[in-house]
Each structure stands twice: as structure tokens, then as C-alpha cells.
Amino acid sequence: MDVRAAVAIAAGKPLEVTTVQLDGPKAGEVLVEIRATGICHTDEFTLSGADPEGLFPAILGHEGAGVVVDVGPGVTSVKEGDHVIPLYTPECRQCPSCLSRKTNLCTAIRVTQGAGVMPDGTSRFSLNGQKLHHYMGCSTFANFTVLPEIAVAKIREDAPFDKVCYIGCGVTTGIGAVINTAKVEPGAKAIVFGLGGIGLNVVQGLRLAGADMIIGVDLNNARKEWGERFGMTHFVNPKEIGGDLVPHLVNMTKTGADQIGGADYTFDCTGNVTVMRQALEACHRGWGQSIIIGVAPAGAEVATRPFQLVTGRVWKGTAFGGARGRTDVPRIVDWYMDGKIQIDPMITHTMPLPDINKAFDLMHAGESIRSVVIF
Ligand code: NAD
Ligand code: 022
Ligand code: ZN
């Protein structure tokens, strides 16, 4: 069939909005009509050419929501008409990783997903007979896409596509990092580095978890108001404190009885390795945990003195907020529909598919929290 898509022809070039061909779903696959998609940093990272694993030509996009319109042989968990969110981290419930209960990083289709093809090793997308790569197993920058059954989460039908698409990456990553990865408890003190599309969701996750002190750190003063809107209690701009950031933050977290100071939990939502070190070192001695969410540039390395770890600080990372997509994503949609979490104000820009390149311009300018294409 013919579908409308934004094609990443080559690294560093704008997306080309055109008609491409999509083959129907094979065994274990579903055809989904994408109704809305967010534009996330990793799409930009790949399009720019900075991602060494980026494949071209490809249909990017991994933050979508839509409706199942056809299913291939053997599909049992979803049917035509079901509303779904594509999952770049699938959940097969059968591989050693899923069965371990210790990680959300399902390995069932990992190799083919990374190679930009469906689990049978072929692509469903083509342009004038030339193969197009799938992206992160999702390819949501098209009004129809084919996905493995294990890579869709079935959601309630009253949820608006143009909002819940954000649960496909940013919302789940931020809230999940707090709840699944850090397991933050009521009364905790936390620091969030970077108040963008991920950090603001960490902030609202911390409020949901009952944290007492939520310090936001950002170089952009415009992000102070944003943080406060979702539960941030204190704001620090590293450029404006006239001294080192880590001791400043540690001081802020000191309370009467505890003059050691440091946060119970810190989160890097910048992808900057210097910030990652600051986030670890701003943790409380003996128990503080620092969670890396940001994706650093290719080849980057993190450093600290081993003493930081020997004295009980814990360094962790998280992918997709540690969420098991088919199980956890429908619950997060419920939280949104029940008013427990907010999404609408973070979607600062919407546009039709032909204007998708504007979303990348807004991201570069730091003007948007999230842009969403509505098909
Ligand atoms: P964003 O650009 O919207 O936000 C980043 C924020 O960090 C901005 O407000 C910026 O001003 C601030 N910042 C930059 N440098 C800083 C510094 N040195 N100190 C303090 N603040 C600084 O980006 P985002 O959409 O929120 O994404 C953040 C990161 O999370 C990206 O690296 C993205 O790739 C990553 N991410 C990871 C996962 C995962 O599963 N691990 C999922 C989604 C996104
Ligand atoms: C999403 N991300 C950043 C912005 N939006 C993001 C990028 C990478 C990962 C998670 C989120 C990630 C962490 C660990 C892995 N990935 C490896 C997973 C594994 O090996 O099992 C990751 C994922 C997908 C892909 C590449 C890397 C891909 O499909 N190409 C989850
Ligand atoms: Zn993303």
C-alpha cells in the first residue's frame, strides 16, 4: 500500500515527506495506522549523522500512537481496531531477560531491530523499489507502519493519540526512572539535572512518589517555571551560583541532624558526561543513587574517583525508564486519564507531517519541550 512518510534519505539532510510503499503484516506482525508521533532527541541524533549505528535511508520516529488496522497470521494479543502505542523496547515475556524479572531489555528481536529490519530480516518499507530501514522497531514518521506483535502496548480507546504518543518514550522514561529504576520513597530528596522533555517527567514522577525536596538544575532560566509547574521545589542555574555546583547542591540538602548532605536520588537528563559526574557526586554518602537517563555522544566516557562508590554511592542507568512496555504503558495511560500525571502542557508544538522538519528546528533552538505531528 501507499503511505505518507517523512524519509531520512541521508545523514544531515532534512526529512523528505513523500509517498512510500508498505507491505502488509507477516506472521506475528501488526499493521498500525499512526495517528500522532512525538519527535524525540534520538531521532535528531540519528538524523544528524552523530549516531554511529544510524542507517539510511530510513523512516525514523519512535514515539507514536495509533490503531491496529490488520494483523498477520498467529497474532493473538491485539486485533483490528485496538488502540496501541509502539514499543522500541519490546516485551516478549519469554526471553531470558523478560523471564529474569531483573531487566526490561527484552532480547527477542534485538539484533534485527538494531539492523533496521523486521524479525524475519526484511523491511516492509520501500521507495520506488529501494528498501527503506525501519527505526528502533517503530518508524512512526509514517501514517502506517508494521510492528512485531510484542512491540505494541494495547491502550484504552478514550485516550487522545496526540497526547499519549508521548508515553511511547519521554513520559515513560522520566516517570519510570523514578518508580522502576530508583524506586524513590516518600520523603526523599532528589536532584534532576536537565529540565527538558525527560527531566520534567522525572520531576512529576518524583512528586507522584512523594519526594519532599525536588531540586532542578538547568542552564536555561526559562526552565525554572517549567519545573515548578510539575512539582520542583528548588531551582539552581549552575552559571549563577558563583562557585562549584556539587558543594552548593550538597549544602542545599543538609538538614538539622544530617550535616553530611547529598541527595537520596539524582537523575541525569542531559546526556552530558560532566553532568553525570556531578550527579553522582551530589548523592548522599552511604546510600545515594544516581540514575543516568541521558544518552551521551558516541564514544564519550564517564569518570569519578572510586572513593565515591566505595563510600556507598550507586551509579545506575535506565532504558525506557525500566518499563515493561506491554504491561506498564497501559497503566501510565490510565494515570494520565485519571489526572495523576500531566502531559498536555509539555506538548508545546503540534504540526502536520509536511512541517515535521520544523520540530527539529524548535528542538535545536531549545524552544520546544515536545513537538507532536498529528497525521
Ligand atoms: P532536552 O533538550 O529537552 O532537555 C535537556 C535539558 O538539559 C535542557 O533544558 C538543557 O538546557 C539542559 N542542560 C543541558 N546541558 C546542561 C548542563 N550542563 N547542566 C544543566 N542542564 C543542562 O532533552 P530531553 O528530551 O529531555 O532528553 C534528555 C536526554 O535523555 C537526551 O540525552 C535523550 O537522548 C535522553 N533519553 C534517554 C532515554 C533512555 O531511555 N535512557 C529515553 C529518552 C531520552
Ligand atoms: C529514546 N532513547 C533516547 C531518546 N529516546 C533511547 C536510546 C537508547 C536506549 C534507550 C532509549 C537504549 C538503552 C540501551 C539500549 N538502547 C540497548 C538495548 C539492548 O541492547 O537491548 C537501545 C534501544 C533500542 C535501539 C538502540 C539502543 C534501537 O532500536 N536501535 C532500546
Ligand atoms: Zn525518545
Short mmCIF file of C-alpha atoms and ligand atoms in Angstrom, two decimals:
data_model
loop_
_atom_site.label_atom_id
_atom_site.label_comp_id
_atom_site.label_asym_id
_atom_site.label_seq_id
_atom_site.Cartn_x
_atom_site.Cartn_y
_atom_site.Cartn_z
CA MET A 1 0.00 0.00 0.00
CA ASP A 2 0.96 3.67 -0.40
CA VAL A 3 1.63 5.55 2.83
CA ARG A 4 2.73 9.10 3.64
CA ALA A 5 6.08 9.25 5.38
CA ALA A 6 8.97 11.52 6.31
CA VAL A 7 12.03 9.76 4.92
CA ALA A 8 15.55 10.24 6.29
CA ILE A 9 17.39 9.99 2.96
CA ALA A 10 20.88 10.66 4.31
CA ALA A 11 22.65 11.94 7.44
CA GLY A 12 22.49 15.68 7.92
CA LYS A 13 19.69 16.29 5.40
CA PRO A 14 16.14 17.37 6.27
CA LEU A 15 13.46 14.67 6.18
CA GLU A 16 11.68 14.31 2.84
CA VAL A 17 7.92 13.98 3.09
CA THR A 18 6.74 11.71 0.32
CA THR A 19 4.71 8.61 -0.56
CA VAL A 20 6.39 5.28 0.15
CA GLN A 21 5.29 1.66 -0.20
CA LEU A 22 4.45 -0.52 2.79
CA ASP A 23 3.93 -4.29 2.63
CA GLY A 24 1.26 -5.85 4.86
CA PRO A 25 1.98 -7.64 8.14
CA LYS A 26 3.61 -11.09 8.06
CA ALA A 27 3.28 -13.75 10.79
CA GLY A 28 3.45 -12.23 14.27
CA GLU A 29 3.20 -8.68 12.93
CA VAL A 30 0.56 -5.95 13.01
CA LEU A 31 -0.26 -3.05 10.68
CA VAL A 32 -0.88 0.14 12.65
CA GLU A 33 -2.31 3.43 11.44
CA ILE A 34 -0.21 6.03 13.27
CA ARG A 35 -2.37 8.98 14.37
CA ALA A 36 0.29 11.03 16.16
CA THR A 37 4.02 10.92 16.85
CA GLY A 38 6.36 12.88 19.08
CA ILE A 39 9.78 14.00 17.87
CA CYS A 40 12.50 12.96 20.36
CA HIS A 41 16.23 13.58 20.72
CA THR A 42 17.25 10.23 19.46
CA ASP A 43 15.53 10.90 16.11
CA GLU A 44 17.64 14.07 15.86
CA PHE A 45 20.79 12.19 16.99
CA THR A 46 20.33 9.67 14.18
CA LEU A 47 19.27 12.16 11.51
CA SER A 48 22.26 14.41 12.26
CA GLY A 49 24.69 11.57 11.48
CA ALA A 50 26.15 11.61 15.03
CA ASP A 51 24.74 8.12 15.73
CA PRO A 52 27.34 5.59 14.53
CA GLU A 53 24.62 2.93 14.30
CA GLY A 54 22.30 5.12 12.21
CA LEU A 55 21.12 3.52 8.96
CA PHE A 56 19.92 5.32 5.83
CA PRO A 57 17.59 5.63 4.08
CA ALA A 58 15.17 5.09 6.95
CA ILE A 59 11.82 6.04 8.41
CA LEU A 60 12.60 7.46 11.84
CA GLY A 61 10.26 8.08 14.79
CA HIS A 62 9.69 6.01 17.93
CA GLU A 63 7.09 7.93 19.98
CA GLY A 64 3.73 7.17 18.39
CA ALA A 65 0.15 6.12 18.99
CA GLY A 66 -2.40 4.66 16.61
CA VAL A 67 -4.91 1.98 15.67
CA VAL A 68 -4.39 -1.62 14.56
CA VAL A 69 -5.85 -1.99 11.05
CA ASP A 70 -4.65 -5.50 10.17
CA VAL A 71 -2.86 -8.41 11.83
CA GLY A 72 -0.68 -11.16 10.37
CA PRO A 73 -1.05 -14.92 10.97
CA GLY A 74 -0.68 -16.08 14.55
CA VAL A 75 -1.30 -12.71 16.20
CA THR A 76 -3.46 -13.18 19.31
CA SER A 77 -2.83 -10.30 21.73
CA VAL A 78 -4.27 -7.49 19.59
CA LYS A 79 -6.94 -7.23 16.90
CA GLU A 80 -8.19 -4.80 14.25
CA GLY A 81 -9.49 -1.62 15.91
CA ASP A 82 -7.33 -1.84 19.04
CA HIS A 83 -5.57 1.35 20.07
CA VAL A 84 -1.84 0.86 20.61
CA ILE A 85 1.46 2.54 21.43
CA PRO A 86 4.54 1.16 19.59
CA LEU A 87 7.38 -0.04 21.85
CA TYR A 88 11.06 0.49 20.99
CA THR A 89 11.73 -1.76 23.97
CA PRO A 90 9.50 -4.78 23.26
CA GLU A 91 8.21 -7.25 25.86
CA CYS A 92 8.09 -10.87 24.64
CA ARG A 93 7.65 -12.38 28.15
CA GLN A 94 9.65 -15.44 27.01
CA CYS A 95 13.32 -14.49 26.53
CA PRO A 96 15.83 -14.94 29.37
CA SER A 97 15.78 -11.19 30.04
CA CYS A 98 11.98 -10.96 30.30
CA LEU A 99 11.89 -14.11 32.44
CA SER A 100 14.65 -12.82 34.75
CA ARG A 101 12.33 -10.09 36.10
CA LYS A 102 15.55 -8.12 36.59
CA THR A 103 15.53 -6.03 33.39
CA ASN A 104 13.14 -4.60 30.82
CA LEU A 105 15.65 -5.08 28.00
CA CYS A 106 13.88 -7.85 26.07
CA THR A 107 16.25 -9.57 23.66
CA ALA A 108 13.73 -11.37 21.42
CA ILE A 109 14.17 -9.09 18.37
CA ARG A 110 17.17 -7.03 19.46
CA VAL A 111 19.51 -7.91 16.60
CA THR A 112 17.08 -7.34 13.73
CA GLN A 113 15.70 -4.19 15.36
CA GLY A 114 19.21 -2.73 15.53
CA ALA A 115 19.74 -3.69 11.88
CA GLY A 116 16.64 -1.72 10.81
CA VAL A 117 14.61 -4.73 9.69
CA MET A 118 11.67 -6.82 10.90
CA PRO A 119 12.36 -10.05 12.83
CA ASP A 120 12.41 -12.09 9.56
CA GLY A 121 15.31 -9.95 8.33
CA THR A 122 13.39 -7.97 5.71
CA SER A 123 11.92 -4.46 5.56
CA ARG A 124 8.24 -3.68 4.93
CA PHE A 125 9.03 -0.16 3.63
CA SER A 126 10.35 0.76 0.18
CA LEU A 127 10.60 3.82 -2.04
CA ASN A 128 10.49 3.22 -5.80
CA GLY A 129 11.74 -0.33 -5.25
CA GLN A 130 14.58 0.73 -2.93
CA LYS A 131 14.48 -0.71 0.60
CA LEU A 132 13.95 1.72 3.50
CA HIS A 133 15.16 0.82 7.00
CA HIS A 134 12.84 0.58 9.98
CA TYR A 135 13.97 2.59 13.03
CA MET A 136 14.07 1.41 16.66
CA GLY A 137 11.49 -1.15 15.62
CA CYS A 138 8.86 1.60 15.33
CA SER A 139 9.15 4.01 12.32
CA THR A 140 6.35 6.29 13.49
CA PHE A 141 7.12 9.08 10.99
CA ALA A 142 4.65 7.42 8.62
CA ASN A 143 0.85 7.28 8.72
CA PHE A 144 1.01 3.47 8.63
CA THR A 145 3.73 1.20 9.97
CA VAL A 146 4.25 -2.53 10.59
CA LEU A 147 5.32 -3.69 14.05
CA PRO A 148 6.02 -7.01 15.75
CA GLU A 149 3.12 -8.03 17.99
CA ILE A 150 5.47 -8.00 21.01
CA ALA A 151 6.29 -4.34 20.27
CA VAL A 152 2.82 -2.86 20.76
CA ALA A 153 1.05 -1.97 24.01
CA LYS A 154 -2.75 -2.09 23.82
CA ILE A 155 -4.25 1.00 25.46
CA ARG A 156 -7.78 2.24 26.32
CA GLU A 157 -9.78 3.72 23.44
CA ASP A 158 -10.73 7.03 25.08
CA ALA A 159 -7.08 8.21 25.33
CA PRO A 160 -6.19 11.01 22.87
CA PHE A 161 -3.49 9.95 20.39
CA ASP A 162 -1.96 13.43 20.16
CA LYS A 163 -1.13 13.34 23.91
CA VAL A 164 -0.49 9.69 24.78
CA CYS A 165 2.02 9.27 21.95
CA TYR A 166 4.46 10.96 24.38
CA ILE A 167 4.07 7.92 26.67
CA GLY A 168 5.83 5.96 23.90
CA CYS A 169 9.14 7.46 25.07
CA GLY A 170 9.52 10.65 27.14
CA VAL A 171 6.81 10.25 29.77
CA THR A 172 7.54 6.59 30.49
CA THR A 173 11.31 7.17 30.53
CA GLY A 174 11.09 10.00 33.08
CA ILE A 175 8.42 8.58 35.36
CA GLY A 176 9.75 5.03 35.03
CA ALA A 177 13.28 6.10 36.04
CA VAL A 178 11.81 7.32 39.35
CA ILE A 179 9.42 4.45 40.03
CA ASN A 180 11.07 1.39 38.43
CA THR A 181 14.79 2.20 38.44
CA ALA A 182 15.35 4.40 41.52
CA LYS A 183 12.25 3.18 43.43
CA VAL A 184 12.02 6.55 45.18
CA GLU A 185 10.25 6.52 48.55
CA PRO A 186 8.07 9.22 50.16
CA GLY A 187 10.08 11.95 51.88
CA ALA A 188 13.14 11.54 49.64
CA LYS A 189 15.40 14.39 48.49
CA ALA A 190 16.16 14.39 44.77
CA ILE A 191 18.04 16.42 42.17
CA VAL A 192 17.12 16.46 38.48
CA PHE A 193 19.81 17.69 36.06
CA GLY A 194 18.25 18.99 32.83
CA LEU A 195 14.61 20.13 32.77
CA GLY A 196 13.65 19.20 29.22
CA GLY A 197 11.19 16.67 27.85
CA ILE A 198 12.67 13.93 30.06
CA GLY A 199 13.67 15.87 33.18
CA LEU A 200 10.20 17.40 33.61
CA ASN A 201 8.74 13.90 33.58
CA VAL A 202 11.28 12.86 36.23
CA VAL A 203 10.07 15.85 38.29
CA GLN A 204 6.43 14.80 38.01
CA GLY A 205 7.41 11.20 38.77
CA LEU A 206 9.15 12.41 41.95
CA ARG A 207 6.05 14.31 43.02
CA LEU A 208 3.96 11.19 42.40
CA ALA A 209 6.41 9.15 44.52
CA GLY A 210 6.08 11.65 47.37
CA ALA A 211 9.58 13.17 47.33
CA ASP A 212 9.92 16.13 49.74
CA MET A 213 12.71 18.07 48.06
CA ILE A 214 12.95 18.20 44.27
CA ILE A 215 15.86 20.35 43.10
CA GLY A 216 16.00 21.11 39.38
CA VAL A 217 19.29 22.12 37.72
CA ASP A 218 19.35 23.76 34.30
CA LEU A 219 21.46 26.32 32.42
CA ASN A 220 18.29 27.81 30.96
CA ASN A 221 16.41 30.05 33.44
CA ALA A 222 13.22 29.67 31.42
CA ARG A 223 13.09 26.09 32.70
CA LYS A 224 12.54 27.24 36.35
CA GLU A 225 8.87 27.98 35.77
CA TRP A 226 8.51 24.74 33.84
CA GLY A 227 9.94 22.71 36.71
CA GLU A 228 7.73 24.41 39.29
CA ARG A 229 4.67 23.54 37.26
CA PHE A 230 5.35 19.81 37.75
CA GLY A 231 6.50 19.77 41.39
CA MET A 232 10.07 21.11 41.52
CA THR A 233 10.69 22.77 44.90
CA HIS A 234 14.09 24.45 44.25
CA PHE A 235 15.92 25.62 41.12
CA VAL A 236 19.66 26.03 40.51
CA ASN A 237 21.29 27.58 37.46
CA PRO A 238 24.93 26.42 37.60
CA LYS A 239 26.04 29.65 35.86
CA GLU A 240 24.57 31.82 38.61
CA ILE A 241 25.84 30.31 41.86
CA GLY A 242 29.37 31.76 41.84
CA GLY A 243 31.12 28.56 42.97
CA ASP A 244 31.23 24.83 42.45
CA LEU A 245 27.91 23.15 41.74
CA VAL A 246 28.34 19.93 43.74
CA PRO A 247 29.08 21.51 47.17
CA HIS A 248 26.29 24.02 46.51
CA LEU A 249 23.80 21.21 45.93
CA VAL A 250 25.09 19.15 48.86
CA ASN A 251 24.64 22.20 51.13
CA MET A 252 21.07 22.66 49.98
CA THR A 253 20.20 19.12 51.04
CA LYS A 254 21.65 19.38 54.59
CA THR A 255 19.05 19.19 57.33
CA GLY A 256 19.38 19.76 61.09
CA ALA A 257 20.51 16.32 62.18
CA ASP A 258 22.35 15.40 58.98
CA GLN A 259 25.25 17.70 58.23
CA ILE A 260 26.80 15.36 55.66
CA GLY A 261 24.30 16.31 52.96
CA GLY A 262 23.69 14.97 49.49
CA ALA A 263 20.58 13.78 47.68
CA ASP A 264 18.97 10.38 48.12
CA TYR A 265 18.46 10.25 44.34
CA THR A 266 19.84 12.22 41.39
CA PHE A 267 18.96 11.95 37.71
CA ASP A 268 21.00 12.97 34.68
CA CYS A 269 18.62 14.10 31.94
CA THR A 270 21.22 15.95 29.85
CA GLY A 271 23.42 13.30 28.23
CA ASN A 272 26.48 15.37 29.27
CA VAL A 273 29.20 13.26 30.94
CA THR A 274 30.41 16.14 33.13
CA VAL A 275 26.87 16.49 34.45
CA MET A 276 26.72 12.72 35.03
CA ARG A 277 29.75 13.02 37.33
CA GLN A 278 28.22 15.97 39.18
CA ALA A 279 25.01 13.98 39.59
CA LEU A 280 26.85 11.04 41.18
CA GLU A 281 28.91 13.25 43.47
CA ALA A 282 25.85 15.21 44.64
CA CYS A 283 24.46 11.95 46.09
CA HIS A 284 24.46 11.25 49.80
CA ARG A 285 27.37 9.19 51.10
CA GLY A 286 26.37 5.67 52.08
CA TRP A 287 23.17 5.35 50.07
CA GLY A 288 22.65 7.99 47.39
CA GLN A 289 21.78 6.65 43.95
CA SER A 290 22.42 8.43 40.66
CA ILE A 291 20.45 7.38 37.60
CA ILE A 292 21.81 8.08 34.11
CA ILE A 293 18.98 8.69 31.63
CA GLY A 294 20.69 10.98 29.13
CA VAL A 295 22.32 9.42 26.08
CA ALA A 296 25.90 10.68 25.72
CA PRO A 297 27.63 11.35 22.37
CA ALA A 298 29.20 8.31 20.68
CA GLY A 299 32.48 7.29 22.33
CA ALA A 300 32.02 9.50 25.43
CA GLU A 301 33.21 8.15 28.80
CA VAL A 302 32.15 8.89 32.39
CA ALA A 303 34.64 9.33 35.24
CA THR A 304 34.69 9.70 39.02
CA ARG A 305 37.02 8.72 41.86
CA PRO A 306 36.35 5.14 43.04
CA PHE A 307 36.09 6.62 46.56
CA GLN A 308 32.69 8.00 45.54
CA LEU A 309 31.44 4.44 45.01
CA VAL A 310 33.40 2.82 47.85
CA THR A 311 31.60 5.19 50.19
CA GLY A 312 28.29 3.78 49.10
CA ARG A 313 27.02 5.92 46.24
CA VAL A 314 25.38 3.87 43.48
CA TRP A 315 25.61 4.60 39.75
CA LYS A 316 22.77 3.20 37.60
CA GLY A 317 21.41 3.65 34.11
CA THR A 318 17.95 3.17 32.70
CA ALA A 319 16.45 2.49 29.28
CA PHE A 320 12.80 3.41 28.69
CA GLY A 321 12.52 4.01 32.44
CA GLY A 322 12.91 0.33 33.18
CA ALA A 323 9.36 -0.12 31.90
CA ARG A 324 7.99 -3.40 30.55
CA GLY A 325 6.04 -1.86 27.72
CA ARG A 326 3.03 -4.12 27.24
CA THR A 327 2.47 -4.28 31.00
CA ASP A 328 3.41 -0.77 32.17
CA VAL A 329 2.45 1.55 29.28
CA PRO A 330 -1.34 0.91 29.57
CA ARG A 331 -1.07 1.76 33.29
CA ILE A 332 0.66 5.06 32.55
CA VAL A 333 -2.09 5.87 30.05
CA ASP A 334 -4.58 5.26 32.91
CA TRP A 335 -2.60 7.59 35.20
CA TYR A 336 -2.86 10.29 32.55
CA MET A 337 -6.60 9.72 32.01
CA ASP A 338 -7.17 9.76 35.81
CA GLY A 339 -5.33 13.09 36.13
CA LYS A 340 -2.46 11.64 38.20
CA ILE A 341 0.12 12.87 35.68
CA GLN A 342 0.12 15.74 33.22
CA ILE A 343 1.07 15.61 29.56
CA ASP A 344 -0.81 18.38 27.74
CA PRO A 345 1.29 21.39 28.84
CA MET A 346 4.56 19.68 27.82
CA ILE A 347 3.36 19.34 24.23
CA THR A 348 4.33 22.86 23.27
CA HIS A 349 4.04 22.48 19.49
CA THR A 350 1.97 20.43 17.04
CA MET A 351 2.23 20.29 13.28
CA PRO A 352 1.08 18.25 10.26
CA LEU A 353 3.54 15.78 8.71
CA PRO A 354 4.71 18.12 5.90
CA ASP A 355 6.04 20.52 8.59
CA ILE A 356 7.95 17.85 10.55
CA ASN A 357 11.34 19.49 9.92
CA LYS A 358 10.16 22.49 11.99
CA ALA A 359 10.10 20.19 15.02
CA PHE A 360 13.85 19.65 14.64
CA ASP A 361 14.43 23.43 14.34
CA LEU A 362 12.42 24.03 17.54
CA MET A 363 14.43 21.34 19.34
CA HIS A 364 17.75 22.87 18.23
CA ALA A 365 16.60 26.32 19.39
CA GLY A 366 15.57 24.95 22.82
CA GLU A 367 12.11 26.42 22.19
CA SER A 368 10.04 23.27 22.50
CA ILE A 369 9.56 20.76 25.28
CA ARG A 370 7.84 18.35 22.90
CA SER A 371 6.62 18.68 19.32
CA VAL A 372 3.98 16.28 18.06
CA VAL A 373 3.00 15.54 14.46
CA ILE A 374 -0.72 14.90 14.08
CA PHE A 375 -1.50 12.85 10.97
P1 NAD B 1 16.05 18.39 26.18
O1 NAD B 1 17.00 19.02 25.23
O2 NAD B 1 14.60 18.69 26.06
O3 NAD B 1 16.49 18.79 27.66
C1 NAD B 1 17.80 18.85 28.11
C2 NAD B 1 17.88 19.96 29.16
O4 NAD B 1 19.16 19.90 29.77
C3 NAD B 1 17.70 21.36 28.60
O5 NAD B 1 16.72 22.06 29.34
C4 NAD B 1 19.09 21.99 28.74
O6 NAD B 1 19.04 23.38 28.99
C5 NAD B 1 19.63 21.23 29.94
N1 NAD B 1 21.09 21.18 30.01
C6 NAD B 1 21.97 20.98 29.01
N2 NAD B 1 23.24 20.99 29.45
C7 NAD B 1 23.16 21.18 30.79
C8 NAD B 1 24.14 21.28 31.83
N3 NAD B 1 25.44 21.20 31.57
N4 NAD B 1 23.70 21.47 33.08
C9 NAD B 1 22.38 21.58 33.36
N5 NAD B 1 21.41 21.49 32.41
C10 NAD B 1 21.80 21.30 31.16
O7 NAD B 1 16.30 16.82 26.12
P2 NAD B 1 15.32 15.65 26.62
O8 NAD B 1 14.31 15.33 25.59
O9 NAD B 1 14.85 15.99 27.99
O10 NAD B 1 16.34 14.41 26.68
C11 NAD B 1 17.37 14.38 27.63
C12 NAD B 1 18.29 13.18 27.39
O11 NAD B 1 17.60 11.97 27.68
C13 NAD B 1 18.80 13.04 25.96
O12 NAD B 1 20.17 12.70 26.02
C14 NAD B 1 17.97 11.89 25.42
O13 NAD B 1 18.61 11.22 24.35
C15 NAD B 1 17.86 11.03 26.65
N6 NAD B 1 16.82 9.98 26.65
C16 NAD B 1 17.14 8.77 27.21
C17 NAD B 1 16.21 7.74 27.27
C18 NAD B 1 16.54 6.44 27.93
O14 NAD B 1 15.75 5.50 27.83
N7 NAD B 1 17.66 6.31 28.63
C19 NAD B 1 14.93 7.93 26.71
C20 NAD B 1 14.62 9.18 26.17
C21 NAD B 1 15.57 10.20 26.15
C1 022 B 2 14.99 7.08 23.33
N1 022 B 2 16.28 6.93 23.67
C2 022 B 2 16.86 8.14 23.69
C3 022 B 2 15.89 9.04 23.37
N2 022 B 2 14.75 8.37 23.15
C4 022 B 2 16.91 5.73 23.95
C5 022 B 2 18.01 5.37 23.22
C6 022 B 2 18.66 4.18 23.52
C7 022 B 2 18.20 3.34 24.52
C8 022 B 2 17.06 3.70 25.21
C9 022 B 2 16.42 4.90 24.92
C10 022 B 2 18.89 2.15 24.84
C11 022 B 2 19.47 1.85 26.06
C12 022 B 2 20.05 0.59 25.96
C13 022 B 2 19.81 0.14 24.69
N3 022 B 2 19.12 1.09 23.99
C14 022 B 2 20.25 -1.19 24.19
C15 022 B 2 19.16 -2.16 24.35
C16 022 B 2 19.65 -3.59 24.13
O1 022 B 2 20.76 -3.75 23.65
O2 022 B 2 18.89 -4.48 24.45
C17 022 B 2 18.70 0.97 22.67
C18 022 B 2 17.38 0.62 22.36
C19 022 B 2 16.97 0.48 21.02
C20 022 B 2 17.87 0.67 19.99
C21 022 B 2 19.18 1.01 20.30
C22 022 B 2 19.58 1.16 21.61
C23 022 B 2 17.42 0.50 18.57
O3 022 B 2 16.34 0.07 18.30
N4 022 B 2 18.23 0.85 17.59
C24 022 B 2 16.36 0.41 23.44
ZN ZN B 3 12.87 9.00 22.63
#
